Amino acid sequence: MRRMNRLLSIYRSNHSFILGSRSTYWPAASASTHSPASQSQALTFSTTMSWMDSWSRPGKSQPVPPPYYLTSPQTKYCHSCGRIISDRKSHKAAEATSTPPKYCSSRCRSHKPREKDRRFEAAFLALLNGETEFEGEEIPKAVLDARQKPKAKGEKRLTIPCSAVEMLIYGDRSDPTKVFGRRKNRASRAIATPDDSDVEEATLVYHVEDGDGPAPTAFAGKVRPPQHLTSVNGSIGGEKGRAEREVESAEAAGKRIEGQKMADEKEGIKRAARRLCIFGLEERAAEEKRMCEAVMGGTIVEPSFAKGDWGVRWRE
């Protein structure tokens, strides 16, 4: 009886309950009620997931918030990239000077909008107004078809995705033969099957006579072999070591520079779109600034957090 009481006290103190199973809990009893009859009155309960866990867990991806310039008018935006200036940056600038900050970083301060950026804004303006010419030339039909026409009844505003402006400025740069991403550039993580490469690696093993100890391999030592001589995926362990790095050829360097240039051009178009949403654009006919709004998947969102091929349209 004493051993049973000790086990019950340990059980109650640890609270080792198993989720999804039915457990038996013995109520606390005084020293005078340690009779078999009282101990037989056990409480049976079912432990399941808490009701808080059913709704408080985060989803797969958080939705893009609504525009901050509507919910928080005091929000400050960068005059270069059009993104939100963090509160820490704003407070730090306010303590140093009485002038509110205009740029979110030193990079944006040194890369202010130039003639190329104004050209992006002019392209957005031409497509938003439904024009068929840009800079004296006819706009291609593919660009006009890329505009998203309104689906709601009575809606006349056009939504101009960033890809349409990119096609208008730089032409159609889509290449069906190119497949971007890491998958084609990394070593396979699947279990390899015996093939010619395994035979070649097997020939690198030195043959020794019995009694000479283990056979040294061509990859013996602490330095990892180059990526093209082993099936080990260098991306698993993080950054490749010096022995695994390959010398960049002129062709690879040219492709890298070309890809970086294309990425910078796309980002320049998105920066222009964010500036249109925050600071507006002057129209020659109306001689006043008109504001735009960022649209992503048919929903008005905060331009600082818009992702994918989002677009802009005139703000009501």
PDB file of C-alpha atoms in Angstrom:
ATOM      1  CA  MET A   1       0.000   0.000   0.000  1.00  0.00           C
ATOM      2  CA  ARG A   2       2.815   2.423   0.825  1.00  0.00           C
ATOM      3  CA  ARG A   3       4.505   1.714  -2.479  1.00  0.00           C
ATOM      4  CA  MET A   4       1.263   2.344  -4.362  1.00  0.00           C
ATOM      5  CA  ASN A   5       0.785   5.711  -2.656  1.00  0.00           C
ATOM      6  CA  ARG A   6       4.346   6.687  -3.535  1.00  0.00           C
ATOM      7  CA  LEU A   7       3.839   5.824  -7.175  1.00  0.00           C
ATOM      8  CA  LEU A   8       0.606   7.799  -7.274  1.00  0.00           C
ATOM      9  CA  SER A   9       2.273  10.882  -5.779  1.00  0.00           C
ATOM     10  CA  ILE A  10       5.062  10.722  -8.355  1.00  0.00           C
ATOM     11  CA  TYR A  11       2.487  10.336 -11.100  1.00  0.00           C
ATOM     12  CA  ARG A  12       0.540  13.387  -9.945  1.00  0.00           C
ATOM     13  CA  SER A  13       3.662  15.557  -9.578  1.00  0.00           C
ATOM     14  CA  ASN A  14       5.074  14.812 -13.007  1.00  0.00           C
ATOM     15  CA  HIS A  15       1.782  15.163 -14.898  1.00  0.00           C
ATOM     16  CA  SER A  16       3.009  12.842 -17.609  1.00  0.00           C
ATOM     17  CA  PHE A  17      -0.131  12.927 -19.714  1.00  0.00           C
ATOM     18  CA  ILE A  18      -0.104  11.506 -23.222  1.00  0.00           C
ATOM     19  CA  LEU A  19      -2.031  13.439 -25.895  1.00  0.00           C
ATOM     20  CA  GLY A  20      -4.840  11.622 -27.590  1.00  0.00           C
ATOM     21  CA  SER A  21      -5.038   8.831 -24.984  1.00  0.00           C
ATOM     22  CA  ARG A  22      -7.281   8.201 -22.037  1.00  0.00           C
ATOM     23  CA  SER A  23      -5.523   8.344 -18.674  1.00  0.00           C
ATOM     24  CA  THR A  24      -6.570   7.679 -15.109  1.00  0.00           C
ATOM     25  CA  TYR A  25      -5.999  10.308 -12.444  1.00  0.00           C
ATOM     26  CA  TRP A  26      -6.226   9.470  -8.766  1.00  0.00           C
ATOM     27  CA  PRO A  27      -7.543  12.349  -6.668  1.00  0.00           C
ATOM     28  CA  ALA A  28      -5.473  13.628  -3.794  1.00  0.00           C
ATOM     29  CA  ALA A  29      -6.509  12.055  -0.525  1.00  0.00           C
ATOM     30  CA  SER A  30      -5.603  12.672   3.050  1.00  0.00           C
ATOM     31  CA  ALA A  31      -3.694  10.216   5.186  1.00  0.00           C
ATOM     32  CA  SER A  32      -6.914   8.940   6.715  1.00  0.00           C
ATOM     33  CA  THR A  33      -8.557   8.079   3.424  1.00  0.00           C
ATOM     34  CA  HIS A  34      -5.995   5.674   1.993  1.00  0.00           C
ATOM     35  CA  SER A  35      -8.480   2.856   1.819  1.00  0.00           C
ATOM     36  CA  PRO A  36      -8.927   0.606  -1.194  1.00  0.00           C
ATOM     37  CA  ALA A  37     -12.496   1.860  -1.561  1.00  0.00           C
ATOM     38  CA  SER A  38     -11.461   5.498  -1.797  1.00  0.00           C
ATOM     39  CA  GLN A  39      -8.566   4.748  -4.136  1.00  0.00           C
ATOM     40  CA  SER A  40     -10.828   2.820  -6.465  1.00  0.00           C
ATOM     41  CA  GLN A  41     -12.761   6.021  -7.175  1.00  0.00           C
ATOM     42  CA  ALA A  42     -10.507   7.219 -10.004  1.00  0.00           C
ATOM     43  CA  LEU A  43     -11.198  10.076 -12.370  1.00  0.00           C
ATOM     44  CA  THR A  44     -10.966   9.188 -16.039  1.00  0.00           C
ATOM     45  CA  PHE A  45     -10.387  11.967 -18.564  1.00  0.00           C
ATOM     46  CA  SER A  46      -9.443  12.365 -22.211  1.00  0.00           C
ATOM     47  CA  THR A  47      -6.485  14.594 -23.111  1.00  0.00           C
ATOM     48  CA  THR A  48      -6.799  16.121 -26.568  1.00  0.00           C
ATOM     49  CA  MET A  49      -5.325  19.164 -28.325  1.00  0.00           C
ATOM     50  CA  SER A  50      -6.124  22.426 -26.615  1.00  0.00           C
ATOM     51  CA  TRP A  51      -8.706  24.673 -28.237  1.00  0.00           C
ATOM     52  CA  MET A  52      -6.076  27.421 -28.420  1.00  0.00           C
ATOM     53  CA  ASP A  53      -3.749  25.270 -30.508  1.00  0.00           C
ATOM     54  CA  SER A  54      -6.443  24.806 -33.130  1.00  0.00           C
ATOM     55  CA  TRP A  55      -6.530  28.480 -34.165  1.00  0.00           C
ATOM     56  CA  SER A  56      -3.375  30.110 -32.818  1.00  0.00           C
ATOM     57  CA  ARG A  57      -0.954  28.195 -35.002  1.00  0.00           C
ATOM     58  CA  PRO A  58       0.427  30.242 -37.908  1.00  0.00           C
ATOM     59  CA  GLY A  59      -0.653  29.391 -41.414  1.00  0.00           C
ATOM     60  CA  LYS A  60       1.539  28.330 -44.269  1.00  0.00           C
ATOM     61  CA  SER A  61       2.192  31.925 -45.266  1.00  0.00           C
ATOM     62  CA  GLN A  62       1.070  35.174 -43.750  1.00  0.00           C
ATOM     63  CA  PRO A  63      -1.115  37.358 -45.995  1.00  0.00           C
ATOM     64  CA  VAL A  64       0.227  40.638 -47.316  1.00  0.00           C
ATOM     65  CA  PRO A  65      -1.126  43.461 -45.123  1.00  0.00           C
ATOM     66  CA  PRO A  66      -3.325  46.289 -46.412  1.00  0.00           C
ATOM     67  CA  PRO A  67      -1.719  49.634 -47.304  1.00  0.00           C
ATOM     68  CA  TYR A  68      -0.102  51.327 -44.331  1.00  0.00           C
ATOM     69  CA  TYR A  69      -0.667  54.763 -45.851  1.00  0.00           C
ATOM     70  CA  LEU A  70      -4.392  54.218 -45.237  1.00  0.00           C
ATOM     71  CA  THR A  71      -4.251  52.569 -41.813  1.00  0.00           C
ATOM     72  CA  SER A  72      -1.309  54.625 -40.461  1.00  0.00           C
ATOM     73  CA  PRO A  73      -1.007  57.980 -42.240  1.00  0.00           C
ATOM     74  CA  GLN A  74       2.105  58.877 -40.215  1.00  0.00           C
ATOM     75  CA  THR A  75       4.077  56.060 -41.865  1.00  0.00           C
ATOM     76  CA  LYS A  76       7.196  57.327 -43.658  1.00  0.00           C
ATOM     77  CA  TYR A  77       8.330  55.942 -46.998  1.00  0.00           C
ATOM     78  CA  CYS A  78      11.655  56.014 -48.807  1.00  0.00           C
ATOM     79  CA  HIS A  79      11.790  58.493 -51.700  1.00  0.00           C
ATOM     80  CA  SER A  80      14.034  56.160 -53.666  1.00  0.00           C
ATOM     81  CA  CYS A  81      12.718  52.597 -53.341  1.00  0.00           C
ATOM     82  CA  GLY A  82       9.226  53.416 -52.025  1.00  0.00           C
ATOM     83  CA  ARG A  83       9.475  51.033 -49.081  1.00  0.00           C
ATOM     84  CA  ILE A  84       8.541  51.737 -45.476  1.00  0.00           C
ATOM     85  CA  ILE A  85      11.204  53.420 -43.354  1.00  0.00           C
ATOM     86  CA  SER A  86      11.548  51.477 -40.108  1.00  0.00           C
ATOM     87  CA  ASP A  87      10.685  53.147 -36.813  1.00  0.00           C
ATOM     88  CA  ARG A  88      14.238  52.696 -35.554  1.00  0.00           C
ATOM     89  CA  LYS A  89      15.572  54.574 -38.568  1.00  0.00           C
ATOM     90  CA  SER A  90      12.955  57.313 -38.143  1.00  0.00           C
ATOM     91  CA  HIS A  91      13.643  57.795 -34.432  1.00  0.00           C
ATOM     92  CA  LYS A  92      17.393  57.830 -34.976  1.00  0.00           C
ATOM     93  CA  ALA A  93      17.117  60.504 -37.677  1.00  0.00           C
ATOM     94  CA  ALA A  94      14.673  62.551 -35.610  1.00  0.00           C
ATOM     95  CA  GLU A  95      17.086  62.584 -32.676  1.00  0.00           C
ATOM     96  CA  ALA A  96      19.986  63.733 -34.862  1.00  0.00           C
ATOM     97  CA  THR A  97      18.122  66.411 -36.825  1.00  0.00           C
ATOM     98  CA  SER A  98      14.684  67.930 -36.922  1.00  0.00           C
ATOM     99  CA  THR A  99      14.261  66.884 -40.580  1.00  0.00           C
ATOM    100  CA  PRO A 100      12.347  63.614 -41.063  1.00  0.00           C
ATOM    101  CA  PRO A 101      14.236  60.902 -42.958  1.00  0.00           C
ATOM    102  CA  LYS A 102      13.658  60.624 -46.697  1.00  0.00           C
ATOM    103  CA  TYR A 103      15.656  57.480 -47.445  1.00  0.00           C
ATOM    104  CA  CYS A 104      15.726  54.089 -45.767  1.00  0.00           C
ATOM    105  CA  SER A 105      19.443  53.425 -46.279  1.00  0.00           C
ATOM    106  CA  SER A 106      22.659  54.941 -47.538  1.00  0.00           C
ATOM    107  CA  ARG A 107      22.299  52.914 -50.730  1.00  0.00           C
ATOM    108  CA  CYS A 108      18.946  54.535 -51.514  1.00  0.00           C
ATOM    109  CA  ARG A 109      20.409  57.943 -50.672  1.00  0.00           C
ATOM    110  CA  SER A 110      23.182  57.410 -53.218  1.00  0.00           C
ATOM    111  CA  HIS A 111      20.858  55.868 -55.854  1.00  0.00           C
ATOM    112  CA  LYS A 112      18.166  58.502 -56.212  1.00  0.00           C
ATOM    113  CA  PRO A 113      15.682  58.268 -59.109  1.00  0.00           C
ATOM    114  CA  ARG A 114      17.337  59.172 -62.393  1.00  0.00           C
ATOM    115  CA  GLU A 115      16.302  59.485 -66.038  1.00  0.00           C
ATOM    116  CA  LYS A 116      15.895  55.733 -66.422  1.00  0.00           C
ATOM    117  CA  ASP A 117      13.547  55.625 -63.433  1.00  0.00           C
ATOM    118  CA  ARG A 118      11.473  58.473 -64.859  1.00  0.00           C
ATOM    119  CA  ARG A 119      11.158  56.440 -68.044  1.00  0.00           C
ATOM    120  CA  PHE A 120       9.682  53.570 -66.065  1.00  0.00           C
ATOM    121  CA  GLU A 121       7.141  55.937 -64.516  1.00  0.00           C
ATOM    122  CA  ALA A 122       6.245  57.315 -67.955  1.00  0.00           C
ATOM    123  CA  ALA A 123       5.678  53.770 -69.213  1.00  0.00           C
ATOM    124  CA  PHE A 124       3.323  53.070 -66.308  1.00  0.00           C
ATOM    125  CA  LEU A 125       1.469  56.315 -67.040  1.00  0.00           C
ATOM    126  CA  ALA A 126       1.010  55.473 -70.722  1.00  0.00           C
ATOM    127  CA  LEU A 127      -0.368  52.016 -69.955  1.00  0.00           C
ATOM    128  CA  LEU A 128      -2.597  53.239 -67.123  1.00  0.00           C
ATOM    129  CA  ASN A 129      -4.199  55.801 -69.427  1.00  0.00           C
ATOM    130  CA  GLY A 130      -4.818  53.202 -72.139  1.00  0.00           C
ATOM    131  CA  GLU A 131      -2.530  54.834 -74.691  1.00  0.00           C
ATOM    132  CA  THR A 132      -1.396  52.909 -77.754  1.00  0.00           C
ATOM    133  CA  GLU A 133       1.902  54.753 -78.283  1.00  0.00           C
ATOM    134  CA  PHE A 134       4.965  55.233 -76.113  1.00  0.00           C
ATOM    135  CA  GLU A 135       7.873  57.523 -76.974  1.00  0.00           C
ATOM    136  CA  GLY A 136       6.553  57.933 -80.503  1.00  0.00           C
ATOM    137  CA  GLU A 137       6.343  54.203 -81.205  1.00  0.00           C
ATOM    138  CA  GLU A 138       3.350  51.911 -81.215  1.00  0.00           C
ATOM    139  CA  ILE A 139       3.005  49.719 -78.160  1.00  0.00           C
ATOM    140  CA  PRO A 140       3.244  46.004 -79.092  1.00  0.00           C
ATOM    141  CA  LYS A 141       0.082  43.947 -78.930  1.00  0.00           C
ATOM    142  CA  ALA A 142       1.676  41.557 -76.418  1.00  0.00           C
ATOM    143  CA  VAL A 143       2.110  44.436 -73.963  1.00  0.00           C
ATOM    144  CA  LEU A 144      -1.475  45.598 -74.430  1.00  0.00           C
ATOM    145  CA  ASP A 145      -2.723  42.059 -73.856  1.00  0.00           C
ATOM    146  CA  ALA A 146      -0.672  41.830 -70.646  1.00  0.00           C
ATOM    147  CA  ARG A 147      -2.790  44.552 -69.058  1.00  0.00           C
ATOM    148  CA  GLN A 148      -5.354  43.157 -66.641  1.00  0.00           C
ATOM    149  CA  LYS A 149      -8.802  44.417 -67.538  1.00  0.00           C
ATOM    150  CA  PRO A 150     -11.337  44.978 -64.743  1.00  0.00           C
ATOM    151  CA  LYS A 151     -13.763  42.152 -64.021  1.00  0.00           C
ATOM    152  CA  ALA A 152     -16.146  43.972 -61.690  1.00  0.00           C
ATOM    153  CA  LYS A 153     -19.214  45.610 -63.147  1.00  0.00           C
ATOM    154  CA  GLY A 154     -18.749  49.349 -63.644  1.00  0.00           C
ATOM    155  CA  GLU A 155     -14.976  49.170 -63.081  1.00  0.00           C
ATOM    156  CA  LYS A 156     -12.951  50.895 -65.798  1.00  0.00           C
ATOM    157  CA  ARG A 157      -9.473  51.032 -64.279  1.00  0.00           C
ATOM    158  CA  LEU A 158      -6.712  48.963 -65.840  1.00  0.00           C
ATOM    159  CA  THR A 159      -4.208  47.072 -63.713  1.00  0.00           C
ATOM    160  CA  ILE A 160      -0.696  47.244 -65.130  1.00  0.00           C
ATOM    161  CA  PRO A 161       1.595  44.425 -63.927  1.00  0.00           C
ATOM    162  CA  CYS A 162       5.306  45.091 -63.626  1.00  0.00           C
ATOM    163  CA  SER A 163       5.992  42.454 -66.277  1.00  0.00           C
ATOM    164  CA  ALA A 164       4.065  44.514 -68.853  1.00  0.00           C
ATOM    165  CA  VAL A 165       6.328  47.536 -68.304  1.00  0.00           C
ATOM    166  CA  GLU A 166       9.381  45.294 -68.469  1.00  0.00           C
ATOM    167  CA  MET A 167       8.186  43.938 -71.817  1.00  0.00           C
ATOM    168  CA  LEU A 168       7.532  47.461 -73.089  1.00  0.00           C
ATOM    169  CA  ILE A 169      10.967  48.787 -72.113  1.00  0.00           C
ATOM    170  CA  TYR A 170      13.219  45.791 -72.757  1.00  0.00           C
ATOM    171  CA  GLY A 171      11.115  43.618 -75.040  1.00  0.00           C
ATOM    172  CA  ASP A 172      10.025  40.028 -74.517  1.00  0.00           C
ATOM    173  CA  ARG A 173      12.907  38.366 -72.690  1.00  0.00           C
ATOM    174  CA  SER A 174      11.219  35.066 -71.930  1.00  0.00           C
ATOM    175  CA  ASP A 175      13.169  32.049 -73.152  1.00  0.00           C
ATOM    176  CA  PRO A 176      11.332  28.697 -72.975  1.00  0.00           C
ATOM    177  CA  THR A 177      14.633  26.821 -73.175  1.00  0.00           C
ATOM    178  CA  LYS A 178      15.928  28.314 -69.917  1.00  0.00           C
ATOM    179  CA  VAL A 179      14.899  26.796 -66.603  1.00  0.00           C
ATOM    180  CA  PHE A 180      15.921  28.968 -63.665  1.00  0.00           C
ATOM    181  CA  GLY A 181      16.429  27.775 -60.114  1.00  0.00           C
ATOM    182  CA  ARG A 182      18.833  25.758 -57.994  1.00  0.00           C
ATOM    183  CA  ARG A 183      17.515  22.328 -58.890  1.00  0.00           C
ATOM    184  CA  LYS A 184      19.401  21.999 -62.158  1.00  0.00           C
ATOM    185  CA  ASN A 185      22.648  23.302 -60.661  1.00  0.00           C
ATOM    186  CA  ARG A 186      22.961  21.134 -57.563  1.00  0.00           C
ATOM    187  CA  ALA A 187      24.054  17.557 -57.126  1.00  0.00           C
ATOM    188  CA  SER A 188      21.360  14.946 -56.748  1.00  0.00           C
ATOM    189  CA  ARG A 189      20.459  13.907 -53.208  1.00  0.00           C
ATOM    190  CA  ALA A 190      18.955  10.625 -54.340  1.00  0.00           C
ATOM    191  CA  ILE A 191      20.723   7.321 -53.835  1.00  0.00           C
ATOM    192  CA  ALA A 192      23.018   6.935 -56.797  1.00  0.00           C
ATOM    193  CA  THR A 193      22.884   3.863 -58.997  1.00  0.00           C
ATOM    194  CA  PRO A 194      26.008   2.119 -60.309  1.00  0.00           C
ATOM    195  CA  ASP A 195      27.053   3.896 -63.464  1.00  0.00           C
ATOM    196  CA  ASP A 196      30.155   5.001 -65.271  1.00  0.00           C
ATOM    197  CA  SER A 197      30.992   7.665 -62.700  1.00  0.00           C
ATOM    198  CA  ASP A 198      31.079   5.051 -59.936  1.00  0.00           C
ATOM    199  CA  VAL A 199      33.431   2.950 -62.030  1.00  0.00           C
ATOM    200  CA  GLU A 200      35.713   5.928 -62.574  1.00  0.00           C
ATOM    201  CA  GLU A 201      35.780   6.694 -58.850  1.00  0.00           C
ATOM    202  CA  ALA A 202      36.496   3.064 -58.097  1.00  0.00           C
ATOM    203  CA  THR A 203      39.601   3.191 -60.287  1.00  0.00           C
ATOM    204  CA  LEU A 204      41.015   5.941 -58.066  1.00  0.00           C
ATOM    205  CA  VAL A 205      41.414   3.511 -55.139  1.00  0.00           C
ATOM    206  CA  TYR A 206      44.926   2.220 -54.666  1.00  0.00           C
ATOM    207  CA  HIS A 207      45.383  -1.566 -54.546  1.00  0.00           C
ATOM    208  CA  VAL A 208      47.503  -2.875 -51.704  1.00  0.00           C
ATOM    209  CA  GLU A 209      48.599  -6.293 -50.582  1.00  0.00           C
ATOM    210  CA  ASP A 210      47.167  -8.037 -47.540  1.00  0.00           C
ATOM    211  CA  GLY A 211      48.709  -6.893 -44.285  1.00  0.00           C
ATOM    212  CA  ASP A 212      49.587  -3.391 -45.494  1.00  0.00           C
ATOM    213  CA  GLY A 213      46.636  -1.814 -43.660  1.00  0.00           C
ATOM    214  CA  PRO A 214      43.629  -0.034 -45.114  1.00  0.00           C
ATOM    215  CA  ALA A 215      43.819   1.045 -48.703  1.00  0.00           C
ATOM    216  CA  PRO A 216      44.310   4.819 -49.049  1.00  0.00           C
ATOM    217  CA  THR A 217      41.920   6.533 -51.398  1.00  0.00           C
ATOM    218  CA  ALA A 218      42.422   9.483 -53.697  1.00  0.00           C
ATOM    219  CA  PHE A 219      40.141  11.522 -51.416  1.00  0.00           C
ATOM    220  CA  ALA A 220      41.918  10.617 -48.184  1.00  0.00           C
ATOM    221  CA  GLY A 221      42.607  13.496 -45.820  1.00  0.00           C
ATOM    222  CA  LYS A 222      40.660  16.276 -44.168  1.00  0.00           C
ATOM    223  CA  VAL A 223      40.250  18.414 -47.285  1.00  0.00           C
ATOM    224  CA  ARG A 224      37.014  17.704 -49.111  1.00  0.00           C
ATOM    225  CA  PRO A 225      37.420  16.883 -52.805  1.00  0.00           C
ATOM    226  CA  PRO A 226      36.165  19.193 -55.568  1.00  0.00           C
ATOM    227  CA  GLN A 227      32.481  19.039 -56.425  1.00  0.00           C
ATOM    228  CA  HIS A 228      33.037  17.449 -59.829  1.00  0.00           C
ATOM    229  CA  LEU A 229      35.020  14.548 -58.317  1.00  0.00           C
ATOM    230  CA  THR A 230      32.547  13.465 -55.647  1.00  0.00           C
ATOM    231  CA  SER A 231      28.849  12.826 -55.244  1.00  0.00           C
ATOM    232  CA  VAL A 232      28.720  14.789 -51.985  1.00  0.00           C
ATOM    233  CA  ASN A 233      26.402  17.763 -52.288  1.00  0.00           C
ATOM    234  CA  GLY A 234      28.309  20.825 -51.179  1.00  0.00           C
ATOM    235  CA  SER A 235      25.113  22.775 -50.517  1.00  0.00           C
ATOM    236  CA  ILE A 236      24.147  20.487 -47.625  1.00  0.00           C
ATOM    237  CA  GLY A 237      26.957  21.612 -45.357  1.00  0.00           C
ATOM    238  CA  GLY A 238      26.664  25.285 -46.207  1.00  0.00           C
ATOM    239  CA  GLU A 239      29.288  27.264 -48.079  1.00  0.00           C
ATOM    240  CA  LYS A 240      31.795  25.296 -50.097  1.00  0.00           C
ATOM    241  CA  GLY A 241      35.363  25.157 -48.938  1.00  0.00           C
ATOM    242  CA  ARG A 242      38.342  26.402 -50.898  1.00  0.00           C
ATOM    243  CA  ALA A 243      39.047  22.951 -52.307  1.00  0.00           C
ATOM    244  CA  GLU A 244      35.467  22.598 -53.564  1.00  0.00           C
ATOM    245  CA  ARG A 245      35.253  25.938 -55.305  1.00  0.00           C
ATOM    246  CA  GLU A 246      35.742  25.968 -59.022  1.00  0.00           C
ATOM    247  CA  VAL A 247      37.353  28.722 -61.034  1.00  0.00           C
ATOM    248  CA  GLU A 248      34.681  30.826 -62.713  1.00  0.00           C
ATOM    249  CA  SER A 249      35.027  30.772 -66.461  1.00  0.00           C
ATOM    250  CA  ALA A 250      34.517  33.787 -68.681  1.00  0.00           C
ATOM    251  CA  GLU A 251      31.243  32.352 -69.962  1.00  0.00           C
ATOM    252  CA  ALA A 252      29.926  31.750 -66.435  1.00  0.00           C
ATOM    253  CA  ALA A 253      30.959  35.245 -65.366  1.00  0.00           C
ATOM    254  CA  GLY A 254      29.150  36.723 -68.357  1.00  0.00           C
ATOM    255  CA  LYS A 255      25.968  34.818 -67.515  1.00  0.00           C
ATOM    256  CA  ARG A 256      26.177  35.916 -63.891  1.00  0.00           C
ATOM    257  CA  ILE A 257      26.626  39.572 -64.836  1.00  0.00           C
ATOM    258  CA  GLU A 258      23.785  39.352 -67.343  1.00  0.00           C
ATOM    259  CA  GLY A 259      21.477  37.785 -64.759  1.00  0.00           C
ATOM    260  CA  GLN A 260      22.364  40.415 -62.164  1.00  0.00           C
ATOM    261  CA  LYS A 261      21.691  43.175 -64.678  1.00  0.00           C
ATOM    262  CA  MET A 262      18.280  41.706 -65.494  1.00  0.00           C
ATOM    263  CA  ALA A 263      17.442  41.449 -61.787  1.00  0.00           C
ATOM    264  CA  ASP A 264      18.425  45.094 -61.232  1.00  0.00           C
ATOM    265  CA  GLU A 265      16.225  46.188 -64.132  1.00  0.00           C
ATOM    266  CA  LYS A 266      13.240  44.287 -62.723  1.00  0.00           C
ATOM    267  CA  GLU A 267      13.804  45.800 -59.296  1.00  0.00           C
ATOM    268  CA  GLY A 268      14.011  49.280 -60.851  1.00  0.00           C
ATOM    269  CA  ILE A 269      10.551  48.794 -62.372  1.00  0.00           C
ATOM    270  CA  LYS A 270       9.133  47.657 -59.025  1.00  0.00           C
ATOM    271  CA  ARG A 271      10.710  50.642 -57.282  1.00  0.00           C
ATOM    272  CA  ALA A 272       8.997  52.936 -59.782  1.00  0.00           C
ATOM    273  CA  ALA A 273       5.678  51.174 -59.147  1.00  0.00           C
ATOM    274  CA  ARG A 274       6.051  51.635 -55.383  1.00  0.00           C
ATOM    275  CA  ARG A 275       6.822  55.341 -55.819  1.00  0.00           C
ATOM    276  CA  LEU A 276       3.652  55.742 -57.883  1.00  0.00           C
ATOM    277  CA  CYS A 277       1.631  54.234 -55.045  1.00  0.00           C
ATOM    278  CA  ILE A 278       3.186  56.419 -52.356  1.00  0.00           C
ATOM    279  CA  PHE A 279       4.067  59.745 -53.987  1.00  0.00           C
ATOM    280  CA  GLY A 280       1.879  59.705 -57.091  1.00  0.00           C
ATOM    281  CA  LEU A 281       2.579  60.963 -60.591  1.00  0.00           C
ATOM    282  CA  GLU A 282       1.862  64.268 -62.254  1.00  0.00           C
ATOM    283  CA  GLU A 283      -0.364  64.152 -65.317  1.00  0.00           C
ATOM    284  CA  ARG A 284       0.159  66.757 -68.014  1.00  0.00           C
ATOM    285  CA  ALA A 285      -3.532  67.040 -68.847  1.00  0.00           C
ATOM    286  CA  ALA A 286      -4.832  67.318 -65.294  1.00  0.00           C
ATOM    287  CA  GLU A 287      -1.721  69.138 -63.972  1.00  0.00           C
ATOM    288  CA  GLU A 288      -2.118  67.399 -60.630  1.00  0.00           C
ATOM    289  CA  LYS A 289      -0.731  64.361 -58.910  1.00  0.00           C
ATOM    290  CA  ARG A 290      -2.644  61.138 -59.209  1.00  0.00           C
ATOM    291  CA  MET A 291      -2.030  58.299 -56.800  1.00  0.00           C
ATOM    292  CA  CYS A 292      -1.878  54.597 -57.579  1.00  0.00           C
ATOM    293  CA  GLU A 293      -2.463  51.494 -55.499  1.00  0.00           C
ATOM    294  CA  ALA A 294      -0.700  48.140 -55.500  1.00  0.00           C
ATOM    295  CA  VAL A 295      -2.804  45.159 -56.564  1.00  0.00           C
ATOM    296  CA  MET A 296      -1.735  41.563 -55.963  1.00  0.00           C
ATOM    297  CA  GLY A 297      -4.118  38.801 -56.925  1.00  0.00           C
ATOM    298  CA  GLY A 298      -7.025  41.239 -57.172  1.00  0.00           C
ATOM    299  CA  THR A 299      -6.446  42.575 -53.631  1.00  0.00           C
ATOM    300  CA  ILE A 300      -5.119  45.991 -52.660  1.00  0.00           C
ATOM    301  CA  VAL A 301      -1.956  45.435 -50.611  1.00  0.00           C
ATOM    302  CA  GLU A 302       0.902  47.366 -49.064  1.00  0.00           C
ATOM    303  CA  PRO A 303       3.417  47.963 -51.898  1.00  0.00           C
ATOM    304  CA  SER A 304       6.402  47.444 -49.587  1.00  0.00           C
ATOM    305  CA  PHE A 305       5.454  43.781 -49.113  1.00  0.00           C
ATOM    306  CA  ALA A 306       3.977  42.975 -52.531  1.00  0.00           C
ATOM    307  CA  LYS A 307       5.554  39.939 -54.157  1.00  0.00           C
ATOM    308  CA  GLY A 308       5.267  38.095 -57.405  1.00  0.00           C
ATOM    309  CA  ASP A 309       4.065  39.775 -60.580  1.00  0.00           C
ATOM    310  CA  TRP A 310       1.966  42.449 -58.883  1.00  0.00           C
ATOM    311  CA  GLY A 311       0.652  45.556 -60.603  1.00  0.00           C
ATOM    312  CA  VAL A 312      -0.676  49.060 -60.064  1.00  0.00           C
ATOM    313  CA  ARG A 313      -3.845  50.917 -60.972  1.00  0.00           C
ATOM    314  CA  TRP A 314      -5.257  54.379 -60.367  1.00  0.00           C
ATOM    315  CA  ARG A 315      -6.448  54.976 -56.839  1.00  0.00           C
ATOM    316  CA  GLU A 316     -10.075  56.004 -56.435  1.00  0.00           C
TER     317      GLU A 316
END
